[in-house]
Structure formats: C-alpha cells, structure tokens
C-alpha cells in the first residue's frame, strides 16, 4: 500500500471509529469495539478496561485456536490477565451451533468465574454468547472472520429441540477485530458476511413499506446506523474478494454497525426483512446442514435478497395507486382459512406451530385491511419513488454477490426452482414482521408476481 493510500485508509478508519463510538452510545450491552490491523496485541488492555479484576478463559475450536486463540492466550498472560485453561472444541467435525455444545461449555464455565473470550466467528460467538448468559456473566469476542452481523447483536441462533431458533442472550461487552486476521479468513466466510450485509438493501425497503403504511415507523437512529453507510460498505465486492484490507475494514464496520443498530432499537428490524425470512425458513428446515462446513447463514440471505429484490421489481411495475381495494378486501380470507393454508405449507411440526403463531399475530380483519389498502393508494406515488431510489436492481445484486464469491442461484444452495418459487409464500408465514411479502399478499398479487418471475423471460428463468 502506498503512503498516499495509507493516509486515505487512515482517514477512513478515523471516520469509521467515530461512527462506531457514536453507535456505542446507544448500545445496551456492548461498551467497546476495536477494529484495526494488529488488534490482537491490544486484547489484554481491552479486557482489563472492560472486565476489571476479572480472570479470562479463551473459548475457541481447534482451528480458530491455532489461527488466533493461541496468540490471544499469550497476550492475555503477558498482559498480566489471570487465565483459566482454554476451552477448545475439536476442529473436526465442523462446530455447529446446537444446544448440546452450549451445555458442554456451560458445564466447564460453572467450574470457575472467568469471563469467556470467544475467539471465532458466528457459530462460536453464538455458543459462547448463550453459555455466558446461562452462567450469569458477560463475555468478550475476538472476531476471526467478517462472516455475519451477529458479533454485536443480542440473541443466539441455536438448533434446539430439532430446529433453529433464536435464544435470548445479550451481546458481548467488548468486540475486537484484527483486520489482518479477517483478511486471512477463508474466502467463503468473507463472502457470507458480504451477503449478510448486502441484505440490508432489501430489509431497508421493507421498513420503508412498513413505515408508509403505519405498521412500524422508521426509527431515525436505527435507520441511520445501518443505511447511511451501507452503499459504501458494499461498493467494491471485487476488492473484498481480492483480500484488500480497506474493503475488509469496511465490511466488518458495516457488520458491527448492523449489530449495534439492533441493540439500539432492541429489534432486528433495523437489519432484517423478507430476505432473512427466506433464510430462517431454510435454516429451520436444515438446508445445507449436511455440508461440511454447513451452508452459511449469509449465503442463504444472499439468495433471499435477490429473490426479494426481484419481487419488488414486479410490484413496482404495477400502479397500486389504482388498486381495487374492494376487490382485494372481498378476496381476503378469514383467519380460519389462513390458518388452514399456513398449516398446509409446513411439514415440520415446530415450524408449523411457529408459522401459525406468527401469522396470527399479523393477521388483520377486512375493515383493518380496507383502511390499510386505502392508505396504500394514497401513499403509493411517494412510496414507490422512495423504493426505486433505495433498492438496487435484482440483476445488480446478483452481479455484486457473484463478484464477492457468493452463490446466487437456488441450485447452488441445494434448492430447485420449484422449491424457491414455493418459498415466497412459505416465508411469508414464519415471521409477524411486515415486509414486501405481506404487501403483495394483502393486495392480492403475490402469486401472480411470483409466477411472472419464473415464467419464460422472467427473472428466475434467465
């Protein structure tokens, strides 16, 4: 890197630090975030500042312990931090976020009062996060890959009782990310993080819709933390795939800011929309669970983002200011009819029960639907303009994801086109959050819009 490039990069890092410090002011759990080259050398100082007079226990799997855990342990010891024997999960088979692994770690943590220092990425972070919560202590995370936005988010995505679910637990008190470690991470992990971050494009559009229809007003701070920097963070997937530090610095900042926004708003609405409902459905059904390593959350989000952006294009091709409200209300099913349809869409009992519960929570009767659709007619000229300005074309999202090294077709993640087509309606049912799926469903055009995507000449037929 030239001196001029170093100065430019340094200036961007200063601005990034300012943004993160501003975001930390509204965070409920996280007090410190350090992102820089050589950050591992600071782990003892960061630990001491945030966990004064506490002992530390490094938690990692065999691979991550070799990558960074040994160095973290060495720096802690040399920095005068008292430590317990590291808890290291086996390197093989690939560590999976299942509850039995939390139970193993909890059993070890109950033998002392040390603060866990999780050295790893998404799975390890989720396991340590929940285990720390169950043993009533805070924890710290040392990121080894820019693979998802969960580092600074509350909650852990864990397989329990036969299906993936989000378990309650606070975010880490401190997060440290050494950019040189992130750059050396497997490329598919970086690509997964890029896909997770790029999904904020469609999730932002969903919030615009929910805001315009009076379902969930936009929180200015929650929106700012994610959306203001988003286009810059995802602007250069080619540089990210090439392993350039500046691009990696932007990616990890975006992922960290996304988690901090969830803390500030106390909801994942700031960073999750219909694209995540696609991913959550597939995760609940175990899609890619048999791969080694398992199919990442980010890769599923990436395909979901393309699918949702394509649906938006079909929706925006229609003038909903001229919607026949009475026809839509007349065709609107009763709750018992909806429940029957929801149950028919799912074969796994846990998913079926959850889908019924979530669908019931957002169901509205005919009078409330009429009022919402009349409002839609009024706001559509302005809303459609905002959506066109905010969204990226589905084809452009597909190009960006491909450039970053992400899968972009259903076949690449183990789905047929028919299964993807059915996912649009199935994903609608699994969350009460209002998204483009609900808008298309309530206006009575979901099925025809989706059909257009798969017919000859449609997006998914190209």
Coordinates of C-alpha atoms in Angstrom, one line a residue:
X1 CA 0.0 0.0 0.0
X2 CA 1.4 3.4 -1.0
X3 CA 1.9 6.2 1.5
X4 CA -1.0 8.1 -0.1
X5 CA -3.2 5.0 0.1
X6 CA -2.2 4.5 3.8
X7 CA -3.2 8.1 4.6
X8 CA -6.5 7.7 2.8
X9 CA -7.1 4.4 4.6
X10 CA -6.2 6.0 7.9
X11 CA -8.6 8.8 7.4
X12 CA -11.4 6.4 6.6
X13 CA -10.5 4.4 9.7
X14 CA -10.8 7.6 11.8
X15 CA -14.2 8.2 10.4
X16 CA -15.2 4.6 11.0
X17 CA -14.1 4.8 14.6
X18 CA -16.2 8.0 15.1
X19 CA -19.3 6.2 13.7
X20 CA -18.7 3.2 15.9
X21 CA -18.2 5.4 19.0
X22 CA -21.4 7.2 18.2
X23 CA -23.3 3.9 17.8
X24 CA -21.9 2.6 21.1
X25 CA -23.6 5.5 22.9
X26 CA -26.9 3.9 22.1
X27 CA -25.9 0.3 22.6
X28 CA -27.4 -1.6 25.6
X29 CA -24.7 -4.3 26.0
X30 CA -21.5 -3.5 24.1
X31 CA -19.1 -0.9 25.5
X32 CA -16.1 -1.3 23.3
X33 CA -15.3 -2.1 19.7
X34 CA -11.7 -2.2 18.4
X35 CA -11.2 -2.7 14.6
X36 CA -7.6 -2.3 13.3
X37 CA -4.6 -4.0 11.9
X38 CA -2.7 -5.8 14.7
X39 CA -5.6 -5.5 17.2
X40 CA -4.7 -8.8 18.8
X41 CA -1.9 -7.0 20.5
X42 CA -4.5 -5.0 22.4
X43 CA -6.6 -7.8 23.7
X44 CA -5.2 -7.6 27.3
X45 CA -5.8 -3.9 27.5
X46 CA -9.3 -4.1 26.1
X47 CA -10.1 -7.0 28.5
X48 CA -8.7 -5.1 31.5
X49 CA -10.7 -1.9 30.7
X50 CA -14.0 -3.8 30.3
X51 CA -13.6 -6.6 32.9
X52 CA -11.5 -5.1 35.7
X53 CA -10.1 -7.6 38.2
X54 CA -11.6 -10.5 36.2
X55 CA -10.0 -13.7 35.0
X56 CA -10.3 -14.7 31.4
X57 CA -10.9 -18.1 29.7
X58 CA -10.3 -18.3 26.0
X59 CA -13.0 -20.3 24.1
X60 CA -12.4 -21.5 20.6
X61 CA -12.5 -24.5 18.3
X62 CA -9.3 -26.3 17.3
X63 CA -8.9 -24.4 14.0
X64 CA -9.6 -20.9 15.4
X65 CA -7.4 -21.6 18.4
X66 CA -4.5 -22.1 16.0
X67 CA -5.5 -19.1 13.9
X68 CA -5.8 -16.6 16.7
X69 CA -6.6 -18.3 20.0
X70 CA -3.0 -19.1 20.9
X71 CA -2.0 -15.5 20.4
X72 CA -4.9 -14.2 22.4
X73 CA -3.9 -16.5 25.2
X74 CA -0.3 -15.4 25.0
X75 CA -1.2 -11.7 25.0
X76 CA -3.6 -12.1 27.9
X77 CA -1.0 -13.9 30.0
X78 CA 1.8 -11.4 29.1
X79 CA -0.5 -8.6 29.9
X80 CA -1.0 -9.8 33.4
X81 CA -4.5 -11.1 33.0
X82 CA -5.3 -14.2 35.1
X83 CA -6.5 -17.0 32.9
X84 CA -8.1 -20.4 33.1
X85 CA -7.2 -23.3 30.8
X86 CA -8.6 -22.5 27.4
X87 CA -11.8 -24.4 26.4
X88 CA -11.2 -25.7 22.9
X89 CA -13.8 -27.6 20.9
X90 CA -12.5 -30.2 18.4
X91 CA -11.5 -28.9 15.0
X92 CA -13.4 -31.8 13.3
X93 CA -16.2 -32.2 12.7
X94 CA -17.1 -28.6 12.0
X95 CA -18.5 -26.9 15.1
X96 CA -22.3 -26.5 14.8
X97 CA -24.5 -24.1 16.8
X98 CA -26.5 -26.8 18.6
X99 CA -27.7 -26.6 22.2
X100 CA -25.6 -29.6 23.3
X101 CA -22.4 -27.6 22.6
X102 CA -23.8 -24.8 24.8
X103 CA -24.3 -27.4 27.6
X104 CA -20.7 -28.6 27.2
X105 CA -19.4 -25.0 27.6
X106 CA -21.8 -24.2 30.5
X107 CA -20.5 -27.3 32.3
X108 CA -17.0 -26.0 32.0
X109 CA -17.8 -22.4 32.9
X110 CA -19.6 -23.5 36.1
X111 CA -16.2 -24.6 37.5
X112 CA -14.9 -21.0 37.7
X113 CA -15.9 -17.4 37.4
X114 CA -13.7 -16.4 34.5
X115 CA -15.0 -14.2 31.7
X116 CA -15.2 -16.1 28.3
X117 CA -13.1 -14.6 25.5
X118 CA -14.7 -16.2 22.4
X119 CA -12.2 -16.5 19.6
X120 CA -14.1 -17.3 16.4
X121 CA -16.9 -16.3 14.1
X122 CA -20.7 -16.8 14.0
X123 CA -21.1 -20.3 15.5
X124 CA -18.5 -20.0 18.2
X125 CA -19.8 -16.5 19.1
X126 CA -23.4 -17.8 19.4
X127 CA -22.4 -20.7 21.6
X128 CA -20.3 -18.5 23.9
X129 CA -22.9 -15.8 24.0
X130 CA -25.6 -18.1 25.2
X131 CA -23.3 -20.0 27.6
X132 CA -22.2 -16.8 29.2
X133 CA -25.8 -15.8 29.7
X134 CA -26.7 -19.1 31.3
X135 CA -23.8 -18.8 33.7
X136 CA -24.7 -15.2 34.5
X137 CA -21.5 -13.4 33.2
X138 CA -20.5 -11.0 30.4
X139 CA -18.2 -12.1 27.7
X140 CA -15.8 -10.7 25.0
X141 CA -15.5 -11.7 21.4
X142 CA -12.4 -11.7 19.2
X143 CA -13.6 -12.0 15.6
X144 CA -11.7 -14.2 13.2
X145 CA -13.9 -13.7 10.1
X146 CA -16.2 -11.0 8.8
X147 CA -18.9 -13.6 8.2
X148 CA -22.1 -12.2 9.7
X149 CA -23.6 -9.3 11.7
X150 CA -24.1 -11.2 15.0
X151 CA -20.9 -10.1 16.7
X152 CA -22.6 -7.1 18.3
X153 CA -26.2 -8.4 18.2
X154 CA -28.2 -9.8 21.0
X155 CA -29.6 -13.3 20.8
X156 CA -28.0 -16.5 19.5
X157 CA -29.2 -18.7 16.6
X158 CA -29.1 -22.2 18.0
X159 CA -30.5 -25.6 17.0
X160 CA -32.6 -26.7 19.9
X161 CA -35.5 -29.2 20.1
X162 CA -34.9 -30.2 16.5
X163 CA -34.9 -26.8 14.8
X164 CA -33.0 -23.5 14.6
X165 CA -34.3 -20.8 16.9
X166 CA -33.1 -17.5 18.4
X167 CA -32.4 -17.8 22.1
X168 CA -32.3 -14.8 24.4
X169 CA -28.8 -13.5 25.5
X170 CA -27.1 -10.1 25.5
X171 CA -24.4 -9.1 23.1
X172 CA -20.7 -9.1 24.1
X173 CA -19.4 -6.3 26.3
X174 CA -16.4 -5.9 24.1
X175 CA -15.5 -6.9 20.5
X176 CA -12.1 -6.9 18.9
X177 CA -11.4 -7.5 15.2
X178 CA -7.9 -7.7 13.8
X179 CA -8.2 -6.8 10.1
X180 CA -5.1 -8.9 9.2
X181 CA -6.8 -11.9 10.7
X182 CA -10.0 -11.2 8.9
X183 CA -8.2 -10.9 5.6
X184 CA -6.6 -14.3 6.1
X185 CA -10.0 -16.0 6.8
X186 CA -11.5 -18.5 4.3
X187 CA -12.9 -16.6 1.4
X188 CA -16.3 -18.2 1.6
X189 CA -16.7 -16.8 5.2
X190 CA -15.9 -13.3 4.0
X191 CA -18.4 -13.8 1.1
X192 CA -21.1 -14.9 3.5
X193 CA -20.6 -11.7 5.6
X194 CA -20.8 -9.6 2.4
X195 CA -24.1 -11.3 1.5
X196 CA -25.5 -10.7 5.0
X197 CA -24.6 -7.0 4.8
X198 CA -25.9 -6.6 1.3
X199 CA -29.3 -8.0 2.5
X200 CA -29.8 -4.7 4.4
X201 CA -30.7 -3.2 1.0
X202 CA -34.0 -5.2 0.8
X203 CA -34.6 -5.1 4.5
X204 CA -34.4 -1.3 4.4
X205 CA -37.0 -1.3 1.6
X206 CA -39.3 -3.5 3.8
X207 CA -39.0 -0.9 6.6
X208 CA -39.9 1.9 4.2
X209 CA -43.1 -0.1 3.3
X210 CA -44.0 -0.8 7.0
X211 CA -43.4 2.9 7.8
X212 CA -45.5 4.3 5.0
X213 CA -48.4 2.0 5.9
X214 CA -48.3 2.9 9.6
X215 CA -47.3 -0.7 10.7
X216 CA -43.9 0.1 12.1
X217 CA -42.5 3.7 12.0
X218 CA -38.8 4.1 11.0
X219 CA -36.6 4.9 13.9
X220 CA -34.2 7.6 12.6
X221 CA -31.2 6.4 14.7
X222 CA -31.7 2.7 13.9
X223 CA -32.1 3.6 10.2
X224 CA -29.0 5.8 10.2
X225 CA -26.7 3.3 11.8
X226 CA -27.3 0.8 9.0
X227 CA -28.4 2.6 5.9
X228 CA -26.2 5.8 5.9
X229 CA -23.0 3.8 5.3
X230 CA -24.4 0.8 3.5
X231 CA -23.7 1.7 -0.1
X232 CA -20.1 2.4 0.7
X233 CA -19.6 -0.8 2.7
X234 CA -20.8 -3.0 -0.1
X235 CA -19.5 -0.9 -3.0
X236 CA -16.5 -3.0 -4.0
X237 CA -17.0 -6.7 -3.8
X238 CA -14.1 -7.4 -6.2
X239 CA -11.7 -5.7 -3.8
X240 CA -13.1 -7.8 -1.0
X241 CA -12.7 -11.0 -2.9
X242 CA -9.1 -9.9 -3.7
X243 CA -8.4 -9.6 0.0
X244 CA -7.8 -5.9 0.2
X245 CA -7.6 -4.6 3.7
X246 CA -9.6 -1.4 3.1
X247 CA -12.5 -3.3 1.7
X248 CA -12.4 -5.8 4.6
X249 CA -12.3 -2.8 7.1
X250 CA -15.5 -1.5 5.5
X251 CA -17.2 -4.9 5.6
X252 CA -16.5 -5.5 9.3
X253 CA -17.5 -2.0 10.2
X254 CA -20.8 -2.5 8.4
X255 CA -21.5 -5.8 10.1
X256 CA -20.6 -4.4 13.6
X257 CA -22.8 -1.3 13.0
X258 CA -25.7 -3.5 12.0
X259 CA -25.5 -5.4 15.3
X260 CA -25.2 -2.1 17.3
X261 CA -28.3 -0.8 15.5
X262 CA -30.2 -3.9 16.7
X263 CA -29.1 -3.2 20.2
X264 CA -30.1 0.5 20.0
X265 CA -33.6 -0.3 18.5
X266 CA -34.0 -3.5 20.5
X267 CA -35.2 -5.3 17.4
X268 CA -33.7 -6.9 14.3
X269 CA -36.0 -4.8 12.2
X270 CA -33.0 -2.5 11.5
X271 CA -31.2 -5.2 9.7
X272 CA -33.6 -8.0 8.7
X273 CA -36.6 -8.2 6.3
X274 CA -38.1 -10.7 3.9
X275 CA -34.7 -11.9 2.7
X276 CA -34.0 -13.1 6.2
X277 CA -37.4 -14.8 6.4
X278 CA -36.2 -16.9 3.3
X279 CA -33.0 -17.7 5.2
X280 CA -34.8 -18.5 8.5
X281 CA -37.2 -20.8 6.8
X282 CA -34.4 -22.7 5.1
X283 CA -32.4 -22.9 8.3
X284 CA -35.4 -24.2 10.2
X285 CA -35.6 -27.0 7.6
X286 CA -31.9 -27.8 7.8
X287 CA -31.0 -26.7 4.3
X288 CA -27.3 -27.3 3.8
X289 CA -26.9 -28.7 7.3
X290 CA -25.2 -31.8 5.8
X291 CA -22.5 -29.9 4.1
X292 CA -19.0 -29.5 5.6
X293 CA -18.9 -26.8 6.5
X294 CA -22.7 -26.3 6.7
X295 CA -24.2 -23.8 4.3
X296 CA -23.8 -20.4 5.8
X297 CA -26.5 -18.0 7.0
X298 CA -25.1 -15.3 4.7
X299 CA -25.3 -17.4 1.6
X300 CA -28.9 -18.1 2.2
X301 CA -29.6 -14.5 2.9
X302 CA -27.8 -13.6 -0.4
X303 CA -30.1 -15.8 -2.5
X304 CA -33.1 -14.5 -0.4
X305 CA -32.1 -10.9 -1.2
X306 CA -32.0 -11.5 -4.9
X307 CA -35.4 -13.2 -4.7
X308 CA -36.9 -10.3 -2.7
X309 CA -35.4 -7.6 -5.0
X310 CA -36.9 -9.4 -8.0
X311 CA -40.3 -9.4 -6.3
X312 CA -40.1 -5.7 -5.7
X313 CA -39.5 -5.2 -9.4
X314 CA -42.7 -6.9 -10.2
X315 CA -44.6 -5.0 -7.6
X316 CA -43.2 -1.7 -8.8
X317 CA -44.3 -2.5 -12.3
X318 CA -47.9 -2.0 -11.1
X319 CA -49.6 1.2 -10.2
X320 CA -51.0 0.4 -6.7
X321 CA -52.5 3.9 -6.5
X322 CA -55.2 2.4 -8.8
X323 CA -55.7 -0.8 -6.7
X324 CA -59.2 -2.1 -6.5
X325 CA -59.5 -2.0 -2.7
X326 CA -62.9 -3.6 -2.5
X327 CA -61.9 -6.5 -4.7
X328 CA -58.9 -7.1 -2.6
X329 CA -60.9 -7.0 0.6
X330 CA -63.6 -9.2 -0.8
X331 CA -61.0 -11.9 -1.7
X332 CA -59.3 -11.6 1.8
X333 CA -59.6 -14.9 3.6
X334 CA -60.8 -15.3 7.2
X335 CA -58.4 -16.3 9.9
X336 CA -59.5 -20.0 10.0
X337 CA -58.9 -20.1 6.2
X338 CA -55.5 -18.6 6.6
X339 CA -54.6 -21.0 9.4
X340 CA -55.5 -23.9 7.3
X341 CA -53.4 -22.7 4.4
X342 CA -50.4 -22.0 6.7
X343 CA -50.5 -25.4 8.2
X344 CA -50.6 -27.0 4.7
X345 CA -47.4 -25.1 3.8
X346 CA -45.2 -26.7 6.5
X347 CA -44.4 -30.3 7.2
X348 CA -42.2 -29.9 10.3
X349 CA -44.4 -29.6 13.5
X350 CA -42.3 -26.9 15.2
X351 CA -42.2 -24.8 12.0
X352 CA -45.9 -25.3 11.5
X353 CA -46.7 -24.2 15.1
X354 CA -44.4 -21.2 14.9
X355 CA -45.8 -20.1 11.5
X356 CA -49.4 -20.3 12.8
X357 CA -48.4 -18.2 15.8
X358 CA -46.5 -15.6 13.7
X359 CA -49.2 -15.4 11.1
X360 CA -51.9 -14.9 13.6
X361 CA -50.0 -12.1 15.2
X362 CA -50.0 -10.0 12.0
X363 CA -53.4 -11.0 10.6
X364 CA -55.9 -8.2 10.1
X365 CA -59.6 -8.4 9.5
X366 CA -61.4 -7.0 6.5
X367 CA -62.1 -3.5 8.0
X368 CA -58.4 -3.0 9.0
X369 CA -57.3 -4.3 5.6
X370 CA -59.5 -1.8 3.8
X371 CA -58.1 1.0 5.8
X372 CA -54.5 -0.1 5.1
X373 CA -55.1 -0.5 1.4
X374 CA -56.8 2.9 1.1
X375 CA -53.8 4.4 2.7
X376 CA -51.6 2.4 0.3
X377 CA -53.4 4.0 -2.7
X378 CA -52.7 7.5 -1.2
X379 CA -49.0 7.0 -0.4
X380 CA -48.0 4.8 -3.4
X381 CA -46.7 7.6 -5.6
X382 CA -44.3 8.7 -2.9
X383 CA -43.6 5.3 -1.5
X384 CA -42.8 3.8 -4.9
X385 CA -40.4 6.6 -5.6
X386 CA -38.6 6.0 -2.3
X387 CA -38.4 2.3 -3.1
X388 CA -36.9 2.9 -6.5
X389 CA -34.3 5.2 -5.1
X390 CA -33.4 2.9 -2.3
X391 CA -33.3 -0.5 -4.0
X392 CA -30.7 -2.0 -6.3
X393 CA -31.9 -4.0 -9.3
X394 CA -32.0 -7.7 -8.7
X395 CA -29.6 -8.3 -11.5
X396 CA -27.1 -5.9 -9.9
X397 CA -27.4 -7.6 -6.6
X398 CA -26.8 -10.9 -8.3
X399 CA -23.7 -9.4 -10.0
X400 CA -22.3 -8.0 -6.7
X401 CA -22.8 -11.2 -4.9
X402 CA -21.2 -13.2 -7.6
X403 CA -18.2 -10.9 -7.6
X404 CA -17.8 -11.4 -3.8
X405 CA -17.8 -15.2 -4.3
X406 CA -21.4 -15.9 -3.2
X407 CA -23.9 -18.3 -4.6
X408 CA -26.7 -16.6 -6.5
X409 CA -28.9 -19.4 -7.8
X410 CA -31.2 -21.7 -5.8
X411 CA -29.3 -24.7 -7.2
X412 CA -26.1 -23.5 -5.7
X413 CA -27.6 -23.7 -2.2
X414 CA -29.4 -27.0 -2.8
X415 CA -32.9 -25.9 -3.9
X416 CA -34.8 -26.5 -7.1
X417 CA -36.5 -23.6 -8.9
X418 CA -39.9 -25.0 -7.9
X419 CA -38.8 -25.1 -4.2
X420 CA -37.7 -21.5 -4.5
X421 CA -41.0 -20.4 -6.0
X422 CA -42.9 -22.0 -3.1
X423 CA -40.6 -20.3 -0.6
X424 CA -42.1 -16.9 -1.4
X425 CA -45.4 -17.8 0.2
X426 CA -44.0 -20.1 2.8
X427 CA -41.5 -17.4 4.0
X428 CA -44.4 -15.0 4.4
X429 CA -45.8 -17.1 7.2
X430 CA -42.9 -17.5 9.6
X431 CA -42.5 -14.0 11.0
X432 CA -45.0 -11.4 12.1
X433 CA -42.8 -8.7 10.6
X434 CA -44.4 -6.7 7.8
X435 CA -42.5 -7.0 4.5
X436 CA -43.0 -6.9 0.8
X437 CA -44.4 -10.4 1.1
X438 CA -47.2 -9.1 3.2
X439 CA -47.8 -6.1 0.9
X440 CA -48.1 -8.3 -2.2
X441 CA -50.2 -10.8 -0.3
X442 CA -52.7 -8.2 1.1
X443 CA -53.1 -6.6 -2.3
X444 CA -53.8 -10.0 -3.8
X445 CA -50.9 -10.0 -6.3
X446 CA -48.3 -12.2 -4.5
X447 CA -48.9 -15.3 -6.5
X448 CA -49.1 -13.6 -9.9
X449 CA -46.0 -11.6 -9.2
X450 CA -44.1 -14.7 -8.2
X451 CA -45.4 -16.6 -11.2
X452 CA -44.0 -13.8 -13.5
X453 CA -40.6 -14.3 -12.1
X454 CA -40.5 -18.0 -13.1
X455 CA -42.3 -17.9 -16.4
X456 CA -40.3 -17.8 -19.7
X457 CA -38.4 -14.5 -19.8
X458 CA -38.9 -13.9 -16.1
X459 CA -36.0 -13.2 -13.7
X460 CA -35.6 -16.8 -12.5
X461 CA -35.9 -18.2 -16.0
X462 CA -32.9 -16.2 -17.2

